[in-house]
GROMACS .gro file of C-alpha atoms in nm:
model
  317
    1MET     CA    1  18.745   3.223  10.878
    2LEU     CA    2  18.644   3.589  10.859
    3ARG     CA    3  18.566   3.777  11.179
    4ILE     CA    4  18.466   4.144  11.202
    5GLU     CA    5  18.443   4.304  11.544
    6ASP     CA    6  18.291   4.647  11.617
    7VAL     CA    7  18.424   4.800  11.296
    8GLU     CA    8  18.357   5.168  11.236
    9PHE     CA    9  18.464   5.380  10.940
   10ALA     CA   10  18.414   5.739  10.827
   11TYR     CA   11  18.521   5.949  10.531
   12ASP     CA   12  18.645   6.268  10.699
   13GLU     CA   13  18.353   6.355  10.927
   14LYS     CA   14  18.090   6.143  10.752
   15SER     CA   15  18.022   5.810  10.923
   16VAL     CA   16  17.986   5.525  10.674
   17LEU     CA   17  17.996   5.211  10.890
   18ASN     CA   18  17.888   5.182  11.251
   19LYS     CA   19  17.961   4.888  11.483
   20ILE     CA   20  17.978   4.614  11.222
   21ASN     CA   21  18.002   4.263  11.368
   22LEU     CA   22  18.016   3.952  11.149
   23GLN     CA   23  18.153   3.602  11.140
   24ILE     CA   24  18.163   3.410  10.811
   25ASN     CA   25  18.264   3.047  10.779
   26LYS     CA   26  18.466   2.883  10.504
   27GLY     CA   27  18.272   2.806  10.185
   28CYS     CA   28  17.974   3.021  10.281
   29HIS     CA   29  17.813   3.251  10.022
   30ILE     CA   30  17.690   3.582  10.160
   31ALA     CA   31  17.478   3.850   9.989
   32LEU     CA   32  17.498   4.211  10.110
   33LEU     CA   33  17.169   4.383  10.032
   34GLY     CA   34  17.084   4.746  10.094
   35GLU     CA   35  17.000   5.076   9.933
   36SER     CA   36  17.271   5.280   9.757
   37GLY     CA   37  17.506   5.448  10.003
   38CYS     CA   38  17.436   5.207  10.289
   39GLY     CA   39  17.803   5.102  10.314
   40LYS     CA   40  17.813   4.771  10.121
   41SER     CA   41  18.106   4.863   9.897
   42THR     CA   42  18.300   5.025  10.179
   43LEU     CA   43  18.264   4.711  10.390
   44LEU     CA   44  18.411   4.498  10.109
   45GLN     CA   45  18.704   4.737  10.073
   46LEU     CA   46  18.772   4.725  10.446
   47ILE     CA   47  18.766   4.345  10.444
   48TYR     CA   48  19.019   4.345  10.159
   49GLY     CA   49  19.242   4.594  10.341
   50LEU     CA   50  19.204   4.892  10.110
   51TYR     CA   51  19.109   5.118  10.402
   52ASP     CA   52  19.201   5.140  10.768
   53ALA     CA   53  18.908   5.110  11.005
   54ASN     CA   54  18.864   5.401  11.248
   55SER     CA   55  18.798   5.147  11.521
   56GLY     CA   56  18.738   4.774  11.559
   57ASN     CA   57  18.918   4.476  11.408
   58ILE     CA   58  18.900   4.244  11.108
   59PHE     CA   59  19.054   3.898  11.129
   60TRP     CA   60  19.122   3.659  10.844
   61ASN     CA   61  19.209   3.307  10.966
   62GLU     CA   62  19.281   3.463  11.305
   63LYS     CA   63  19.529   3.710  11.155
   64PRO     CA   64  19.446   4.084  11.161
   65VAL     CA   65  19.365   4.248  10.828
   66LEU     CA   66  19.563   4.572  10.813
   67GLY     CA   67  19.510   4.858  10.570
   68PRO     CA   68  19.738   5.101  10.384
   69LYS     CA   69  19.881   5.248  10.706
   70PHE     CA   70  20.058   4.915  10.760
   71ASN     CA   71  20.100   4.772  10.407
   72LEU     CA   72  20.279   4.930  10.114
   73VAL     CA   73  20.059   4.722   9.881
   74PRO     CA   74  19.707   4.694  10.032
   75GLY     CA   75  19.518   4.367  10.009
   76VAL     CA   76  19.533   4.013  10.140
   77ASP     CA   77  19.695   3.742   9.925
   78GLN     CA   78  19.425   3.482   9.987
   79MET     CA   79  19.147   3.726   9.894
   80LYS     CA   80  19.042   3.868   9.560
   81TYR     CA   81  18.829   4.180   9.522
   82LEU     CA   82  18.635   4.280   9.210
   83ALA     CA   83  18.539   4.646   9.213
   84GLN     CA   84  18.280   4.813   8.993
   85ASP     CA   85  18.561   4.952   8.776
   86PHE     CA   86  18.724   4.653   8.610
   87ASP     CA   87  19.083   4.786   8.569
   88LEU     CA   88  19.168   4.567   8.272
   89MET     CA   89  19.482   4.623   8.064
   90PRO     CA   90  19.325   4.777   7.750
   91TYR     CA   91  19.600   4.700   7.498
   92ILE     CA   92  19.643   4.328   7.564
   93THR     CA   93  19.404   4.049   7.475
   94VAL     CA   94  19.132   3.892   7.687
   95ALA     CA   95  19.340   3.577   7.733
   96GLU     CA   96  19.644   3.781   7.833
   97ASN     CA   97  19.441   3.978   8.088
   98ILE     CA   98  19.325   3.655   8.249
   99GLY     CA   99  19.668   3.490   8.237
  100LYS     CA  100  19.860   3.795   8.355
  101TYR     CA  101  19.877   3.670   8.715
  102LEU     CA  102  19.935   3.304   8.632
  103SER     CA  103  20.282   3.157   8.656
  104ASN     CA  104  20.485   3.112   8.337
  105PHE     CA  105  20.669   2.815   8.491
  106ASN     CA  106  20.434   2.570   8.317
  107LEU     CA  107  20.291   2.732   8.005
  108THR     CA  108  20.070   2.432   7.926
  109GLU     CA  109  19.896   2.458   8.265
  110LYS     CA  110  19.866   2.834   8.222
  111LYS     CA  111  19.697   2.790   7.885
  112GLU     CA  112  19.460   2.523   8.018
  113ARG     CA  113  19.365   2.739   8.315
  114THR     CA  114  19.300   3.038   8.089
  115ILE     CA  115  19.078   2.827   7.860
  116GLU     CA  116  18.884   2.696   8.162
  117LEU     CA  117  18.811   3.048   8.287
  118LEU     CA  118  18.722   3.178   7.940
  119ASP     CA  119  18.465   2.899   7.918
  120LEU     CA  120  18.329   2.976   8.264
  121VAL     CA  121  18.248   3.337   8.171
  122GLU     CA  122  18.154   3.251   7.809
  123MET     CA  123  18.431   3.462   7.653
  124THR     CA  124  18.616   3.192   7.456
  125ALA     CA  125  18.530   3.354   7.123
  126PHE     CA  126  18.696   3.678   7.240
  127ALA     CA  127  19.020   3.525   7.369
  128ASP     CA  128  19.237   3.711   7.116
  129VAL     CA  129  19.048   4.042   7.120
  130LYS     CA  130  19.209   4.339   7.295
  131ALA     CA  131  19.021   4.448   7.605
  132LYS     CA  132  18.969   4.802   7.476
  133TYR     CA  133  18.734   4.670   7.206
  134LEU     CA  134  18.499   4.497   7.451
  135SER     CA  135  18.163   4.622   7.573
  136GLY     CA  136  18.112   4.699   7.942
  137GLY     CA  137  17.942   4.365   8.003
  138GLN     CA  138  18.220   4.174   7.826
  139GLN     CA  139  18.484   4.358   8.030
  140GLN     CA  140  18.300   4.265   8.348
  141ARG     CA  141  18.305   3.898   8.251
  142VAL     CA  142  18.677   3.912   8.182
  143ALA     CA  143  18.735   4.084   8.516
  144LEU     CA  144  18.545   3.802   8.686
  145ALA     CA  145  18.766   3.543   8.520
  146ARG     CA  146  19.078   3.736   8.613
  147VAL     CA  147  19.005   3.746   8.989
  148LEU     CA  148  18.960   3.367   8.976
  149ALA     CA  149  19.285   3.302   8.786
  150VAL     CA  150  19.476   3.229   9.104
  151GLU     CA  151  19.200   3.070   9.310
  152PRO     CA  152  19.126   3.281   9.618
  153GLU     CA  153  18.999   3.152   9.950
  154LEU     CA  154  18.768   3.451   9.979
  155LEU     CA  155  18.612   3.635   9.683
  156LEU     CA  156  18.464   3.983   9.731
  157LEU     CA  157  18.232   4.094   9.450
  158ASP     CA  158  18.085   4.444   9.417
  159GLU     CA  159  17.782   4.439   9.184
  160PRO     CA  160  17.946   4.168   8.968
  161PHE     CA  161  17.664   4.140   8.709
  162SER     CA  162  17.561   4.505   8.681
  163HIS     CA  163  17.681   4.557   8.322
  164ILE     CA  164  17.586   4.216   8.189
  165ASP     CA  165  17.278   4.164   7.968
  166ASN     CA  166  16.985   3.986   8.127
  167PHE     CA  167  16.989   3.696   7.878
  168ARG     CA  168  17.352   3.617   7.969
  169ARG     CA  169  17.340   3.714   8.337
  170SER     CA  170  17.131   3.416   8.450
  171ALA     CA  171  17.362   3.152   8.299
  172LEU     CA  172  17.676   3.331   8.416
  173ARG     CA  173  17.541   3.362   8.770
  174ARG     CA  174  17.457   2.988   8.783
  175ASN     CA  175  17.797   2.891   8.641
  176LEU     CA  176  17.994   3.119   8.869
  177PHE     CA  177  17.830   3.028   9.200
  178ALA     CA  178  17.833   2.656   9.114
  179TYR     CA  179  18.205   2.687   9.042
  180LEU     CA  180  18.269   2.866   9.372
  181LYS     CA  181  18.076   2.601   9.566
  182ALA     CA  182  18.263   2.321   9.396
  183LYS     CA  183  18.594   2.486   9.487
  184ASN     CA  184  18.474   2.571   9.842
  185ILE     CA  185  18.555   2.939   9.785
  186THR     CA  186  18.392   3.176  10.034
  187CYS     CA  187  18.211   3.460   9.859
  188ILE     CA  188  18.060   3.792   9.966
  189VAL     CA  189  17.851   3.975   9.705
  190ALA     CA  190  17.739   4.335   9.740
  191THR     CA  191  17.432   4.361   9.521
  192HIS     CA  192  17.102   4.536   9.445
  193ASP     CA  193  16.965   4.221   9.278
  194SER     CA  194  16.759   4.006   9.512
  195ILE     CA  195  16.814   3.702   9.284
  196ASP     CA  196  17.179   3.701   9.396
  197ALA     CA  197  17.049   3.655   9.751
  198LEU     CA  198  16.747   3.430   9.704
  199GLY     CA  199  16.890   3.199   9.442
  200PHE     CA  200  17.253   3.164   9.541
  201ALA     CA  201  17.338   3.303   9.886
  202ASP     CA  202  17.344   3.083  10.196
  203GLN     CA  203  17.283   3.391  10.407
  204THR     CA  204  17.183   3.751  10.341
  205ILE     CA  205  17.296   4.055  10.536
  206ILE     CA  206  17.072   4.363  10.518
  207MET     CA  207  17.243   4.700  10.558
  208LYS     CA  208  17.096   5.047  10.611
  209ASP     CA  209  17.273   5.374  10.696
  210GLY     CA  210  17.601   5.197  10.768
  211GLU     CA  211  17.456   4.938  11.003
  212ILE     CA  212  17.353   4.574  10.980
  213VAL     CA  213  16.979   4.570  11.044
  214ALA     CA  214  16.913   4.200  10.971
  215LYS     CA  215  17.098   3.882  10.882
  216GLY     CA  216  17.000   3.522  10.834
  217GLU     CA  217  16.899   3.262  10.578
  218SER     CA  218  16.792   3.436  10.259
  219LYS     CA  219  16.462   3.247  10.234
  220VAL     CA  220  16.370   3.329  10.595
  221LEU     CA  221  16.443   3.702  10.551
  222TYR     CA  222  16.227   3.702  10.238
  223GLU     CA  223  15.933   3.513  10.386
  224PHE     CA  224  15.936   3.683  10.727
  225PRO     CA  225  16.072   4.038  10.681
  226GLU     CA  226  16.081   4.239  11.002
  227ASN     CA  227  15.992   4.567  10.828
  228LYS     CA  228  15.902   4.720  10.493
  229TYR     CA  229  16.261   4.824  10.419
  230ILE     CA  230  16.380   4.463  10.430
  231ALA     CA  231  16.087   4.337  10.225
  232SER     CA  232  16.129   4.614   9.964
  233LEU     CA  233  16.484   4.493   9.886
  234PHE     CA  234  16.332   4.173   9.750
  235GLY     CA  235  16.072   4.346   9.533
  236GLU     CA  236  15.744   4.538   9.540
  237VAL     CA  237  15.570   4.510   9.877
  238ASN     CA  238  15.241   4.621  10.032
  239GLU     CA  239  15.215   4.743  10.389
  240LEU     CA  240  14.854   4.698  10.498
  241LEU     CA  241  14.666   4.730  10.823
  242LEU     CA  242  14.534   4.411  10.979
  243SER     CA  243  14.205   4.597  11.026
  244ASP     CA  244  14.175   4.606  10.644
  245PHE     CA  245  14.118   4.229  10.658
  246ASP     CA  246  13.910   4.208  10.974
  247SER     CA  247  13.684   4.493  11.086
  248GLU     CA  248  13.688   4.357  11.441
  249ILE     CA  249  14.062   4.427  11.473
  250GLU     CA  250  14.150   4.770  11.608
  251GLY     CA  251  14.477   4.961  11.608
  252GLU     CA  252  14.760   5.027  11.365
  253ASP     CA  253  14.914   4.677  11.345
  254THR     CA  254  15.042   4.609  10.995
  255ILE     CA  255  15.112   4.315  10.766
  256LEU     CA  256  15.361   4.303  10.478
  257LEU     CA  257  15.250   4.126  10.161
  258TYR     CA  258  15.421   4.075   9.824
  259PRO     CA  259  15.202   4.111   9.511
  260HIS     CA  260  15.197   3.732   9.454
  261GLN     CA  261  15.036   3.685   9.796
  262LEU     CA  262  14.719   3.867   9.689
  263MET     CA  263  14.459   3.753   9.438
  264ALA     CA  264  14.133   3.872   9.290
  265SER     CA  265  13.848   3.680   9.456
  266ALA     CA  266  13.474   3.723   9.497
  267GLN     CA  267  13.527   3.619   9.861
  268GLY     CA  268  13.794   3.888   9.914
  269VAL     CA  269  13.771   4.156  10.182
  270LEU     CA  270  13.978   4.431  10.019
  271ASP     CA  271  13.778   4.655   9.785
  272VAL     CA  272  14.015   4.803   9.525
  273THR     CA  273  14.001   4.998   9.200
  274VAL     CA  274  14.244   4.914   8.918
  275LYS     CA  275  14.472   5.204   8.817
  276GLU     CA  276  14.746   5.051   8.599
  277CYS     CA  277  14.859   4.714   8.461
  278TYR     CA  278  15.223   4.633   8.389
  279PHE     CA  279  15.300   4.331   8.170
  280LYS     CA  280  15.580   4.113   8.313
  281GLY     CA  281  15.584   3.813   8.084
  282ASP     CA  282  15.399   3.553   8.290
  283GLY     CA  283  15.116   3.789   8.373
  284TYR     CA  284  15.060   4.142   8.500
  285LEU     CA  285  15.156   4.348   8.800
  286VAL     CA  286  14.842   4.544   8.882
  287LYS     CA  287  14.850   4.877   9.065
  288ALA     CA  288  14.520   4.950   9.238
  289ALA     CA  289  14.381   5.192   9.492
  290LEU     CA  290  14.273   5.079   9.837
  291ASN     CA  291  14.121   5.365  10.038
  292LYS     CA  292  14.330   5.612   9.831
  293LYS     CA  293  14.644   5.409   9.899
  294ALA     CA  294  14.835   5.219   9.630
  295ILE     CA  295  14.831   4.842   9.646
  296PHE     CA  296  15.000   4.595   9.409
  297PHE     CA  297  14.892   4.241   9.319
  298ASP     CA  298  14.964   3.984   9.049
  299HIS     CA  299  14.703   3.878   8.795
  300PRO     CA  300  14.724   3.646   8.491
  301LEU     CA  301  14.526   3.885   8.268
  302GLU     CA  302  14.528   4.254   8.194
  303LEU     CA  303  14.252   4.433   8.383
  304GLU     CA  304  14.060   4.739   8.266
  305LYS     CA  305  14.142   5.069   8.435
  306GLY     CA  306  13.869   5.169   8.676
  307LEU     CA  307  13.756   4.811   8.736
  308GLU     CA  308  13.640   4.753   9.092
  309LEU     CA  309  13.711   4.414   9.247
  310LYS     CA  310  13.793   4.236   9.572
  311LEU     CA  311  14.128   4.097   9.684
  312ALA     CA  312  14.199   3.809   9.917
  313LEU     CA  313  14.509   3.658  10.067
  314LYS     CA  314  14.617   3.381   9.830
  315LYS     CA  315  14.740   3.154  10.109
  316TYR     CA  316  14.389   3.145  10.257
  317GLN     CA  317  14.215   3.031   9.939
   0.00000   0.00000   0.00000
């Protein structure tokens, strides 16, 4: 459905994307994860046809995607792209913003479609409010509904939940991705939030310095990260020497462990000293010192600063 071959792109002399190769099938949900400036947003814009690649090719249903050098109005009709700036019409209502691109041929269908999308993004109560009076999070929800008004085959989302409050983000995320799956709409999400990848993406693509450094099933990338950079995109991570666990092991071989994989245990082999405790609702994230190096682990209770204890691998207990 979407094929990207050896795509490179640069702003003036600064290289942004280098030898990008991808193939994405219909109905698949993809998360693009990576640090700021790694090229996620630029890749979405190239796929949509907002830029011309310096080299390489992008194909949509076997047809080349061409940028502004070839199209007076950039973009592909079967795609929709939601940027981080929402570009709503400020002086018309929420309902009018959503219905702007719907046909007036059947006004009953247009109204029903608008109501459906308002419900999807939980903005029904604001249908008659002008967009200029909305908060940033409310504008983002309207922008999401608007790109779905005429159902795309491919939806490109750039940080789609960044302005939305946490209490509403979870429900919106569930509703949106369930809707896309039901409609068999392919989706690529550029995000900093690992929940977008772990909870809802079929595959995750890891980017760094304009290159794809890993791709695969989200759960596999999380459970078996190839390096600390990949693991750190999913949360706090410890990089420890194998010799820390077994004195008979020599060398600098390392192991990556998330805080939930470590536990306080009298049978532990890691001697640590508690430095800080951070409450996180269901327990505490504890920062400790291991041979003058910071180490993080989860614990159900707050621990006293300076407390000395032992840590063990939770999976071995």
